[in-house]
Amino acid sequence: MAAYYDAAGWQNAQYLGDGEFTLEFGDYDVQITAPADHVVASTGELQNPGDVLTAAQRDRLKQARTADKPVMIITQAEAQANEKGRATGTRTWRFKAQNVRDFAFATSRKFIWDAQGIKSGKQDVMAMSYYPAEANPLWEKYSTPAVIHTIEQYNKYSFDYPYPVAISVNGPVGGMEYPMLSFNGRRPVKDAKTGEMTYSKAAKYGLISVIIHEVGHNYFPMIVNSDE
């Protein structure tokens, strides 16, 4: 799908997956069928939580909307227990997103999931993070708070974040942004003496700075639609 610029006409350069992009705005209604033990993070708002989440997970999500700190929707212990088996069936996750210029998702049986609700003007926003046990203790401490900090600061100096979710995912990339969802590859390392997972100050601030950078891209260019 090619985007059209009034100044430069149709943009028909091939997208090879290793750089920035531009698309027209649109509404997405997407169904993603994944192994039954997978958790899916996605652009847009989940439409069928009753089909894909347990009663406990739905209760935790409800609590997270008014919490003053991140709530664990899927704990590390639950995620690690989930890794031990392999599902034979599937589940279909349905997401809707309005007025966005792209759509992305991540899926894994390894995901820990935390969330905290915030206000962005009149919009209720769920700030959320998805990451494997290998990303802790770094991600559970800093990812979702960094998402919230980014929205608060960009709102202060530009305009209110308009979408219902803002997501940070630990994935195999340095950093990449999509509407409502961004990827960040930072992880802690194992201490050679103790065997425990640890991280440097550089890793901590590297994670935070990339989250600020990538979540900030929701404002520019994802909403303003500036030419990258």
Coordinates of C-alpha atoms in Angstrom, one line a residue:
M1 CA 0.0 0.0 0.0
A2 CA 1.5 3.3 -1.1
A3 CA 1.0 6.6 0.7
Y4 CA 0.4 9.9 -1.2
Y5 CA 2.0 13.2 -0.3
D6 CA 0.6 16.4 -1.7
A7 CA 4.1 17.8 -2.2
A8 CA 5.8 14.7 -3.6
G9 CA 3.0 12.5 -5.0
W10 CA 2.9 8.7 -4.5
Q11 CA 5.6 7.2 -2.3
N12 CA 6.5 3.9 -4.0
A13 CA 9.9 3.0 -2.6
Q14 CA 10.0 -0.6 -1.5
Y15 CA 10.0 -1.2 2.3
L16 CA 12.6 -3.8 3.2
G17 CA 12.0 -3.9 6.9
D18 CA 15.2 -2.2 7.9
G19 CA 14.2 1.5 8.1
E20 CA 11.4 3.9 8.6
F21 CA 8.1 3.9 6.8
T22 CA 4.9 5.8 6.0
L23 CA 1.4 4.7 5.3
E24 CA -2.1 6.2 5.1
F25 CA -4.2 6.3 8.2
G26 CA -6.8 3.6 8.7
D27 CA -8.9 1.5 11.0
Y28 CA -7.9 -2.1 11.8
D29 CA -10.0 -5.0 13.0
V30 CA -7.5 -7.9 13.2
Q31 CA -7.8 -11.5 14.4
I32 CA -4.6 -13.2 15.3
T33 CA -4.7 -17.0 15.8
A34 CA -1.7 -18.2 17.9
P35 CA -0.9 -21.3 19.9
A36 CA -3.1 -21.6 23.0
D37 CA -0.2 -21.0 25.4
H38 CA 0.9 -17.8 23.7
V39 CA 0.2 -14.2 24.9
V40 CA -0.3 -11.6 22.2
A41 CA 0.5 -7.9 22.5
S42 CA -0.8 -5.7 19.7
T43 CA -1.6 -2.3 18.3
G44 CA -5.2 -1.7 19.3
E45 CA -7.5 -2.7 22.1
L46 CA -8.3 -6.3 22.9
Q47 CA -11.9 -7.1 22.0
N48 CA -12.4 -10.6 23.4
P49 CA -10.6 -10.9 26.8
G50 CA -13.2 -13.5 27.9
D51 CA -11.9 -15.9 25.1
V52 CA -8.2 -15.6 25.7
L53 CA -7.6 -14.5 29.3
T54 CA -8.3 -16.3 32.6
A55 CA -10.7 -14.9 35.1
A56 CA -7.8 -14.0 37.3
Q57 CA -6.0 -12.1 34.5
R58 CA -9.2 -10.2 33.7
D59 CA -9.5 -9.2 37.3
R60 CA -5.9 -8.0 37.4
L61 CA -6.4 -5.9 34.3
K62 CA -9.4 -4.3 35.9
Q63 CA -7.3 -3.5 39.0
A64 CA -4.5 -2.1 36.8
R65 CA -6.8 0.6 35.3
T66 CA -6.9 2.5 38.6
A67 CA -3.6 1.3 40.2
D68 CA -0.9 3.7 41.3
K69 CA 1.9 1.2 40.2
P70 CA 2.1 -1.6 37.6
V71 CA 0.0 -4.6 38.3
M72 CA 1.3 -8.1 37.2
I73 CA -1.3 -9.5 34.8
I74 CA 1.0 -12.5 34.2
T75 CA 3.6 -13.0 36.8
Q76 CA 7.1 -14.3 36.2
A77 CA 6.3 -17.6 38.0
E78 CA 3.2 -18.0 35.8
A79 CA 5.1 -17.3 32.6
Q80 CA 7.9 -19.7 33.5
A81 CA 5.3 -22.4 34.3
N82 CA 3.7 -21.7 30.9
E83 CA 7.0 -22.3 29.1
K84 CA 7.2 -25.9 30.3
G85 CA 4.4 -27.3 28.1
R86 CA 3.5 -27.0 24.5
A87 CA -0.1 -26.3 23.5
T88 CA -1.8 -28.4 20.9
G89 CA -4.7 -26.1 20.3
T90 CA -5.0 -22.4 19.3
R91 CA -6.7 -19.2 20.5
T92 CA -7.8 -16.3 18.4
W93 CA -7.1 -12.7 19.8
R94 CA -9.1 -9.9 18.3
F95 CA -7.9 -6.3 18.3
K96 CA -9.3 -3.0 17.0
A97 CA -7.4 0.2 16.3
Q98 CA -8.7 3.4 14.9
N99 CA -7.0 6.1 13.0
V100 CA -3.5 4.6 12.9
R101 CA -1.0 4.3 10.1
D102 CA 0.2 0.8 10.8
F103 CA -0.4 -2.3 12.8
A104 CA 2.1 -4.6 14.7
F105 CA 2.0 -7.4 17.2
A106 CA 4.2 -9.7 19.2
T107 CA 3.4 -13.2 20.5
S108 CA 5.2 -15.6 22.9
R109 CA 4.5 -18.2 25.5
K110 CA 7.3 -16.6 27.6
F111 CA 5.7 -13.2 28.2
I112 CA 5.4 -11.7 31.6
W113 CA 2.8 -8.9 31.4
D114 CA 2.3 -5.9 33.6
A115 CA 0.0 -2.9 33.2
Q116 CA -1.0 0.4 34.8
G117 CA -3.8 2.8 33.8
I118 CA -3.2 6.5 33.3
K119 CA -5.2 9.5 32.1
S120 CA -4.3 11.3 28.9
G121 CA -6.6 14.2 28.7
K122 CA -10.0 12.6 28.4
Q123 CA -8.5 9.3 27.2
D124 CA -8.0 6.3 29.5
V125 CA -4.7 4.7 28.6
M126 CA -3.3 1.3 29.6
A127 CA 0.5 1.5 29.8
M128 CA 1.7 -2.1 29.4
S129 CA 4.9 -4.1 29.1
Y130 CA 5.6 -7.7 27.8
Y131 CA 8.9 -9.4 28.4
P132 CA 10.4 -12.8 29.2
A133 CA 12.0 -13.8 32.5
E134 CA 15.4 -13.2 30.9
A135 CA 14.6 -9.5 30.9
N136 CA 14.2 -9.3 34.7
P137 CA 14.9 -7.6 37.0
L138 CA 15.4 -4.7 34.6
W139 CA 12.1 -4.7 32.8
E140 CA 9.7 -5.1 35.7
K141 CA 11.3 -2.1 37.5
Y142 CA 11.6 0.4 34.6
S143 CA 9.6 -0.5 31.5
T144 CA 6.0 0.5 32.3
P145 CA 7.0 3.5 34.5
A146 CA 9.1 4.7 31.5
V147 CA 6.1 4.4 29.2
I148 CA 4.0 6.5 31.6
H149 CA 6.8 9.1 32.0
T150 CA 7.0 9.4 28.2
I151 CA 3.3 10.0 27.8
E152 CA 3.2 12.5 30.6
Q153 CA 6.1 14.5 29.3
Y154 CA 5.0 14.5 25.6
N155 CA 1.5 15.5 26.7
K156 CA 2.9 18.4 28.6
Y157 CA 4.9 19.8 25.7
S158 CA 2.8 18.7 22.7
F159 CA -0.6 17.2 22.8
D160 CA -2.5 14.4 24.6
Y161 CA -1.8 10.8 23.7
P162 CA -5.0 9.7 21.9
Y163 CA -4.9 5.9 22.0
P164 CA -6.2 3.4 24.5
V165 CA -3.0 1.5 25.0
A166 CA 0.8 2.2 25.0
I167 CA 3.0 -1.0 24.9
S168 CA 6.6 -1.8 25.4
V169 CA 7.8 -5.2 24.3
N170 CA 11.2 -6.8 24.8
G171 CA 12.2 -8.2 21.4
P172 CA 15.2 -9.0 19.3
V173 CA 15.8 -5.5 18.0
G174 CA 17.6 -2.4 19.3
G175 CA 14.4 -0.3 19.1
M176 CA 11.5 0.1 16.7
E177 CA 8.2 1.9 16.9
Y178 CA 4.7 1.2 15.6
P179 CA 1.4 2.8 16.6
M180 CA 0.7 1.9 20.3
L181 CA 3.5 -0.6 20.4
S182 CA 7.3 -0.4 20.5
F183 CA 10.1 -3.0 20.7
N184 CA 13.3 -2.7 22.8
G185 CA 16.1 -5.2 23.0
R186 CA 17.8 -4.3 26.3
R187 CA 18.3 -7.1 28.8
P188 CA 20.3 -7.7 32.0
V189 CA 23.3 -10.0 32.1
K190 CA 24.3 -12.9 34.5
D191 CA 26.8 -12.0 37.2
A192 CA 29.9 -14.2 36.7
K193 CA 30.4 -14.6 40.5
T194 CA 26.8 -15.0 41.8
G195 CA 25.0 -16.3 38.8
E196 CA 22.2 -13.7 39.4
M197 CA 20.8 -11.5 36.7
T198 CA 22.1 -7.9 37.0
Y199 CA 22.5 -4.8 34.9
S200 CA 24.8 -1.7 34.7
K201 CA 23.7 1.9 34.9
A202 CA 24.3 2.1 31.2
A203 CA 21.8 -0.8 30.6
K204 CA 19.2 0.8 32.9
Y205 CA 19.3 4.2 31.2
G206 CA 19.7 2.5 27.8
L207 CA 16.4 0.8 28.4
I208 CA 14.7 3.9 29.6
S209 CA 16.0 6.1 26.9
V210 CA 15.0 3.7 24.1
I211 CA 11.5 3.4 25.5
I212 CA 11.2 7.2 25.7
H213 CA 12.5 7.4 22.1
E214 CA 10.2 4.7 20.7
V215 CA 7.0 5.6 22.6
G216 CA 7.7 9.2 21.7
H217 CA 7.5 8.2 18.0
N218 CA 3.7 7.7 18.6
Y219 CA 3.5 11.5 18.6
F220 CA 6.0 12.1 15.8
P221 CA 5.6 10.7 13.1
M222 CA 2.7 8.3 14.0
I223 CA 0.1 10.9 14.8
V224 CA 1.5 14.1 13.3
N225 CA 2.5 11.9 10.3
S226 CA 5.7 13.8 9.6
D227 CA 7.9 12.4 6.9
E228 CA 10.7 10.3 8.5

